[in-house]
mmCIF file of C-alpha atoms in Angstrom:
data_model
loop_
_atom_site.group_PDB
_atom_site.id
_atom_site.type_symbol
_atom_site.label_atom_id
_atom_site.label_comp_id
_atom_site.label_asym_id
_atom_site.label_seq_id
_atom_site.Cartn_x
_atom_site.Cartn_y
_atom_site.Cartn_z
ATOM 1 C CA MET U 1 20.599 42.985 -2.831
ATOM 2 C CA VAL U 2 21.477 40.006 -0.593
ATOM 3 C CA LYS U 3 18.324 40.449 1.460
ATOM 4 C CA ARG U 4 16.267 40.578 -1.723
ATOM 5 C CA TRP U 5 17.668 37.235 -2.914
ATOM 6 C CA ILE U 6 17.106 35.730 0.519
ATOM 7 C CA LEU U 7 13.470 36.820 0.384
ATOM 8 C CA ILE U 8 13.065 35.520 -3.170
ATOM 9 C CA GLY U 9 14.607 32.212 -2.164
ATOM 10 C CA GLY U 10 12.392 31.993 0.890
ATOM 11 C CA PHE U 11 9.229 32.655 -1.124
ATOM 12 C CA PHE U 12 10.362 30.124 -3.741
ATOM 13 C CA TRP U 13 10.761 27.323 -1.173
ATOM 14 C CA LEU U 14 7.501 28.319 0.493
ATOM 15 C CA ILE U 15 5.678 27.968 -2.833
ATOM 16 C CA VAL U 16 7.383 24.642 -3.559
ATOM 17 C CA GLY U 17 6.544 23.314 -0.103
ATOM 18 C CA VAL U 18 2.901 24.388 -0.264
ATOM 19 C CA ALA U 19 2.554 22.978 -3.802
ATOM 20 C CA GLY U 20 4.020 19.680 -2.634
ATOM 21 C CA GLY U 21 1.646 19.346 0.316
ATOM 22 C CA PRO U 22 -1.107 17.539 -1.656
ATOM 23 C CA PHE U 23 1.463 15.131 -3.086
ATOM 24 C CA GLN U 24 2.333 13.957 0.419
ATOM 25 C CA GLY U 25 -1.116 12.376 0.603
ATOM 26 C CA LYS U 26 -0.796 10.941 -2.914
ATOM 27 C CA LEU U 27 2.476 9.093 -2.296
ATOM 28 C CA SER U 28 0.561 5.998 -1.192
ATOM 29 C CA GLU U 29 -0.876 5.802 -4.731
ATOM 30 C CA VAL U 30 2.566 5.129 -6.208
ATOM 31 C CA GLN U 31 3.798 2.678 -3.581
ATOM 32 C CA ARG U 32 4.924 -0.800 -4.593
ATOM 33 C CA ASN U 33 4.610 -3.242 -1.716
ATOM 34 C CA SER U 34 4.910 -6.543 -3.569
ATOM 35 C CA ASP U 35 7.662 -9.014 -2.711
ATOM 36 C CA THR U 36 9.746 -8.052 -5.745
ATOM 37 C CA ALA U 37 9.531 -4.349 -4.870
ATOM 38 C CA PHE U 38 11.822 -4.963 -1.902
ATOM 39 C CA LEU U 39 14.469 -6.733 -3.992
ATOM 40 C CA PRO U 40 17.032 -5.582 -6.570
ATOM 41 C CA ALA U 41 16.371 -6.253 -10.247
ATOM 42 C CA ASN U 42 19.115 -8.910 -10.362
ATOM 43 C CA ALA U 43 17.693 -10.948 -7.459
ATOM 44 C CA GLN U 44 16.742 -14.463 -8.524
ATOM 45 C CA SER U 45 13.117 -14.178 -7.427
ATOM 46 C CA THR U 46 12.769 -10.866 -9.295
ATOM 47 C CA GLU U 47 14.222 -12.424 -12.450
ATOM 48 C CA VAL U 48 11.803 -15.349 -12.142
ATOM 49 C CA ALA U 49 8.847 -12.945 -11.843
ATOM 50 C CA THR U 50 10.035 -11.099 -14.959
ATOM 51 C CA LEU U 51 10.521 -14.315 -16.948
ATOM 52 C CA SER U 52 7.106 -15.630 -15.916
ATOM 53 C CA ARG U 53 5.484 -12.591 -17.527
ATOM 54 C CA GLU U 54 7.369 -13.345 -20.737
ATOM 55 C CA PHE U 55 5.846 -16.831 -20.727
ATOM 56 C CA GLY U 56 2.419 -15.252 -20.766
ATOM 57 C CA GLN U 57 1.419 -15.750 -17.138
ATOM 58 C CA SER U 58 -1.787 -13.752 -16.903
ATOM 59 C CA THR U 59 -3.038 -14.714 -13.443
ATOM 60 C CA ILE U 60 -1.868 -14.641 -9.842
ATOM 61 C CA PRO U 61 -2.849 -17.685 -7.756
ATOM 62 C CA GLY U 62 -5.178 -17.007 -4.870
ATOM 63 C CA SER U 63 -7.311 -19.054 -2.525
ATOM 64 C CA VAL U 64 -10.225 -18.409 -0.207
ATOM 65 C CA VAL U 65 -10.379 -20.595 2.900
ATOM 66 C CA PHE U 66 -13.633 -21.353 4.746
ATOM 67 C CA PHE U 67 -13.211 -22.812 8.245
ATOM 68 C CA ARG U 68 -15.554 -24.020 10.962
ATOM 69 C CA PRO U 69 -13.846 -25.677 13.988
ATOM 70 C CA SER U 70 -16.732 -28.091 14.532
ATOM 71 C CA GLY U 71 -16.855 -29.098 10.866
ATOM 72 C CA LEU U 72 -18.575 -27.659 7.795
ATOM 73 C CA SER U 73 -22.220 -28.644 7.456
ATOM 74 C CA GLY U 74 -24.127 -29.334 4.264
ATOM 75 C CA SER U 75 -25.562 -25.825 4.288
ATOM 76 C CA ASP U 76 -22.044 -24.443 4.797
ATOM 77 C CA LEU U 77 -20.791 -26.268 1.711
ATOM 78 C CA ALA U 78 -23.793 -25.046 -0.274
ATOM 79 C CA ALA U 79 -22.892 -21.493 0.715
ATOM 80 C CA VAL U 80 -19.301 -22.125 -0.373
ATOM 81 C CA GLN U 81 -20.544 -23.274 -3.776
ATOM 82 C CA GLN U 82 -22.702 -20.156 -3.992
ATOM 83 C CA ALA U 83 -19.648 -18.041 -3.138
ATOM 84 C CA ALA U 84 -17.645 -19.738 -5.909
ATOM 85 C CA THR U 85 -20.344 -18.819 -8.417
ATOM 86 C CA ALA U 86 -20.469 -15.211 -7.180
ATOM 87 C CA MET U 87 -16.665 -14.837 -7.288
ATOM 88 C CA ARG U 88 -16.566 -15.622 -11.002
ATOM 89 C CA GLY U 89 -18.227 -12.267 -11.591
ATOM 90 C CA VAL U 90 -16.000 -10.188 -9.296
ATOM 91 C CA PRO U 91 -13.989 -7.609 -11.321
ATOM 92 C CA GLY U 92 -10.339 -8.594 -11.523
ATOM 93 C CA VAL U 93 -10.963 -12.314 -11.006
ATOM 94 C CA ALA U 94 -10.099 -14.861 -13.699
ATOM 95 C CA GLY U 95 -13.647 -16.212 -13.553
ATOM 96 C CA ALA U 96 -13.113 -19.200 -15.835
ATOM 97 C CA GLU U 97 -10.332 -20.480 -13.566
ATOM 98 C CA VAL U 98 -12.250 -20.378 -10.279
ATOM 99 C CA SER U 99 -12.438 -23.946 -9.004
ATOM 100 C CA GLY U 100 -13.266 -25.981 -5.932
ATOM 101 C CA PRO U 101 -14.083 -26.361 -3.194
ATOM 102 C CA ARG U 102 -11.499 -28.813 -1.916
ATOM 103 C CA ILE U 103 -12.487 -30.235 1.464
ATOM 104 C CA SER U 104 -10.001 -31.195 4.174
ATOM 105 C CA ALA U 105 -9.947 -34.765 5.516
ATOM 106 C CA ASP U 106 -11.533 -33.727 8.816
ATOM 107 C CA GLY U 107 -14.242 -31.696 7.080
ATOM 108 C CA THR U 108 -13.439 -28.431 8.866
ATOM 109 C CA VAL U 109 -11.890 -26.557 5.915
ATOM 110 C CA ALA U 110 -13.035 -25.831 2.358
ATOM 111 C CA VAL U 111 -10.747 -24.087 -0.108
ATOM 112 C CA LEU U 112 -11.708 -22.288 -3.303
ATOM 113 C CA SER U 113 -9.081 -21.460 -5.920
ATOM 114 C CA VAL U 114 -9.729 -17.855 -7.004
ATOM 115 C CA PRO U 115 -6.896 -16.556 -9.235
ATOM 116 C CA LEU U 116 -6.680 -12.868 -10.081
ATOM 117 C CA ARG U 117 -6.017 -11.439 -13.538
ATOM 118 C CA SER U 118 -2.527 -9.929 -13.497
ATOM 119 C CA VAL U 119 -2.773 -8.922 -17.160
ATOM 120 C CA ALA U 120 -5.892 -7.278 -18.550
ATOM 121 C CA GLY U 121 -6.105 -5.893 -22.078
ATOM 122 C CA GLY U 122 -2.357 -6.381 -22.539
ATOM 123 C CA THR U 123 -1.570 -4.216 -19.493
ATOM 124 C CA ASN U 124 -0.080 -5.498 -16.245
ATOM 125 C CA ALA U 125 -2.320 -4.789 -13.269
ATOM 126 C CA ASP U 126 -0.612 -2.769 -10.545
ATOM 127 C CA ASP U 127 -0.411 -4.006 -6.964
ATOM 128 C CA ARG U 128 -3.219 -1.772 -5.727
ATOM 129 C CA ARG U 129 -5.638 -3.047 -8.365
ATOM 130 C CA LEU U 130 -4.822 -6.644 -7.435
ATOM 131 C CA VAL U 131 -5.326 -5.886 -3.739
ATOM 132 C CA ASP U 132 -8.682 -4.220 -4.455
ATOM 133 C CA ALA U 133 -9.767 -7.295 -6.411
ATOM 134 C CA GLU U 134 -8.681 -9.656 -3.611
ATOM 135 C CA LYS U 135 -10.529 -7.570 -1.030
ATOM 136 C CA SER U 136 -13.667 -7.694 -3.181
ATOM 137 C CA VAL U 137 -13.320 -11.481 -3.318
ATOM 138 C CA LEU U 138 -13.013 -11.762 0.464
ATOM 139 C CA ARG U 139 -15.868 -9.324 1.019
ATOM 140 C CA THR U 140 -18.114 -11.428 -1.243
ATOM 141 C CA ALA U 141 -17.072 -14.626 0.525
ATOM 142 C CA ARG U 142 -17.771 -13.197 3.986
ATOM 143 C CA GLN U 143 -21.162 -11.884 2.934
ATOM 144 C CA LEU U 144 -22.209 -15.338 1.729
ATOM 145 C CA ALA U 145 -20.536 -17.378 4.475
ATOM 146 C CA PRO U 146 -22.915 -18.650 7.187
ATOM 147 C CA GLU U 147 -22.501 -17.376 10.724
ATOM 148 C CA GLY U 148 -19.642 -19.083 12.505
ATOM 149 C CA VAL U 149 -17.651 -19.823 9.338
ATOM 150 C CA VAL U 150 -14.303 -18.002 9.279
ATOM 151 C CA VAL U 151 -13.044 -16.744 5.908
ATOM 152 C CA HIS U 152 -9.423 -15.971 5.043
ATOM 153 C CA GLY U 153 -7.453 -15.196 1.901
ATOM 154 C CA ALA U 154 -4.431 -17.337 1.064
ATOM 155 C CA GLY U 155 -1.829 -17.836 -1.638
ATOM 156 C CA PRO U 156 0.172 -15.080 -3.364
ATOM 157 C CA ALA U 157 -2.939 -12.891 -3.759
ATOM 158 C CA GLY U 158 -3.748 -13.141 -0.063
ATOM 159 C CA GLN U 159 -0.124 -12.521 0.863
ATOM 160 C CA LEU U 160 0.005 -9.375 -1.264
ATOM 161 C CA THR U 161 -3.139 -8.069 0.433
ATOM 162 C CA ALA U 162 -1.701 -8.837 3.875
ATOM 163 C CA ILE U 163 1.459 -6.858 3.035
ATOM 164 C CA PHE U 164 -0.608 -3.871 1.933
ATOM 165 C CA ASP U 165 -2.734 -4.012 5.083
ATOM 166 C CA ALA U 166 0.363 -4.285 7.267
ATOM 167 C CA PHE U 167 1.803 -1.080 5.855
ATOM 168 C CA SER U 168 -1.430 0.867 5.410
ATOM 169 C CA GLY U 169 -1.398 3.978 7.572
ATOM 170 C CA LEU U 170 2.219 3.417 8.559
ATOM 171 C CA GLU U 171 3.436 6.620 6.924
ATOM 172 C CA SER U 172 0.830 8.820 8.654
ATOM 173 C CA THR U 173 1.496 7.185 12.043
ATOM 174 C CA LEU U 174 5.239 7.721 11.741
ATOM 175 C CA LEU U 175 4.680 11.300 10.593
ATOM 176 C CA PHE U 176 2.466 12.176 13.570
ATOM 177 C CA VAL U 177 4.852 10.505 16.019
ATOM 178 C CA ALA U 178 7.860 12.313 14.519
ATOM 179 C CA VAL U 179 6.072 15.671 14.625
ATOM 180 C CA GLY U 180 4.998 15.073 18.230
ATOM 181 C CA VAL U 181 8.539 14.240 19.349
ATOM 182 C CA VAL U 182 9.977 17.261 17.533
ATOM 183 C CA VAL U 183 7.353 19.574 19.063
ATOM 184 C CA VAL U 184 8.257 18.384 22.573
ATOM 185 C CA ILE U 185 11.975 18.899 21.904
ATOM 186 C CA LEU U 186 11.413 22.368 20.445
ATOM 187 C CA LEU U 187 9.265 23.417 23.392
ATOM 188 C CA LEU U 188 11.983 22.309 25.794
ATOM 189 C CA VAL U 189 14.699 24.078 23.795
ATOM 190 C CA TYR U 190 12.965 27.382 22.991
ATOM 191 C CA ARG U 191 10.677 27.583 26.047
ATOM 192 C CA SER U 192 8.358 29.722 23.987
ATOM 193 C CA ALA U 193 4.771 29.348 22.858
ATOM 194 C CA ILE U 194 5.576 30.726 19.379
ATOM 195 C CA LEU U 195 9.226 30.248 18.400
ATOM 196 C CA TRP U 196 8.937 26.449 18.106
ATOM 197 C CA LEU U 197 6.513 26.936 15.202
ATOM 198 C CA LEU U 198 9.204 28.419 12.935
ATOM 199 C CA PRO U 199 11.543 25.387 12.642
ATOM 200 C CA LEU U 200 8.570 23.024 12.565
ATOM 201 C CA PHE U 201 7.002 25.022 9.736
ATOM 202 C CA SER U 202 10.259 24.900 7.775
ATOM 203 C CA ALA U 203 10.390 21.125 8.256
ATOM 204 C CA LEU U 204 6.831 20.739 6.949
ATOM 205 C CA VAL U 205 7.729 22.884 3.921
ATOM 206 C CA ALA U 206 10.717 20.605 3.306
ATOM 207 C CA LEU U 207 8.437 17.552 3.596
ATOM 208 C CA GLY U 208 6.102 19.003 0.959
ATOM 209 C CA ALA U 209 9.060 19.776 -1.322
ATOM 210 C CA SER U 210 10.384 16.227 -0.951
ATOM 211 C CA ALA U 211 6.965 14.777 -1.833
ATOM 212 C CA LEU U 212 6.863 16.982 -4.928
ATOM 213 C CA VAL U 213 10.125 15.398 -6.084
ATOM 214 C CA VAL U 214 9.497 11.788 -4.999
ATOM 215 C CA TYR U 215 5.962 11.446 -6.423
ATOM 216 C CA PRO U 216 6.788 11.834 -10.147
ATOM 217 C CA LEU U 217 9.954 9.743 -9.776
ATOM 218 C CA ALA U 218 8.016 6.885 -8.168
ATOM 219 C CA LYS U 219 5.093 7.215 -10.584
ATOM 220 C CA HIS U 220 7.365 6.821 -13.616
ATOM 221 C CA GLY U 221 9.433 3.999 -12.130
ATOM 222 C CA VAL U 222 12.645 5.959 -11.611
ATOM 223 C CA LEU U 223 12.688 4.853 -7.965
ATOM 224 C CA THR U 224 10.704 2.364 -5.909
ATOM 225 C CA LEU U 225 8.580 3.671 -3.065
ATOM 226 C CA ASN U 226 6.989 1.386 -0.482
ATOM 227 C CA GLY U 227 5.309 1.872 2.866
ATOM 228 C CA GLN U 228 8.565 1.575 4.777
ATOM 229 C CA SER U 229 10.531 4.048 2.673
ATOM 230 C CA GLN U 230 7.712 6.603 2.758
ATOM 231 C CA GLY U 231 7.587 6.399 6.539
ATOM 232 C CA ILE U 232 11.355 6.738 6.770
ATOM 233 C CA LEU U 233 11.224 9.755 4.443
ATOM 234 C CA SER U 234 8.818 11.553 6.766
ATOM 235 C CA VAL U 235 10.869 10.770 9.871
ATOM 236 C CA LEU U 236 14.154 11.874 8.287
ATOM 237 C CA VAL U 237 12.813 15.148 6.898
ATOM 238 C CA ILE U 238 10.996 16.117 10.110
ATOM 239 C CA GLY U 239 13.958 14.967 12.208
#
């Protein structure tokens, strides 16, 4: 009887782990990597962000910076104007509020104000949608910028994109490193070409089971998942 329940329990966790495997790759879809995602709800900056939405703030400020060390030429500025026109049609951009360019005193920098729509159709845009819009803006700017002109994103929209880029791929890198370290340790401990697979397999099943639990909780806002916490989750479970 005991053996039967052990087998049933083993098959149950195997099924749960295998079912959770696909969700491990989907965890990045429910990450929140904005500034407020790292702070408690009662933090002052979080409260300000919440209150600003109540005042009807529907855009997030963003800027696109064009820079040429030797100074922007007339053709460069014409291209910047062309980029401003093109950006008004980029999905996710508050086209009517695109303005500029503003030129620096030394003539080396031109800045376009390109705010993103944070509220569309009465629904708040999630971080990933805002990042996709900002990347489309920068891609358009770089396509139209003359050779030798450097283009960067700035402002809150650019900062949000930089945070996402900084953490992109972090979870997979940490996972592979953790698995590699564990494999080396298991090989040294078991000194077998096969036995080390058993504890590693159980750890991977546990990782799939954890993803199956974390994904719906993060998707429905019960907990906050970001790039750091997902990476830590993988390391802890494998470890």
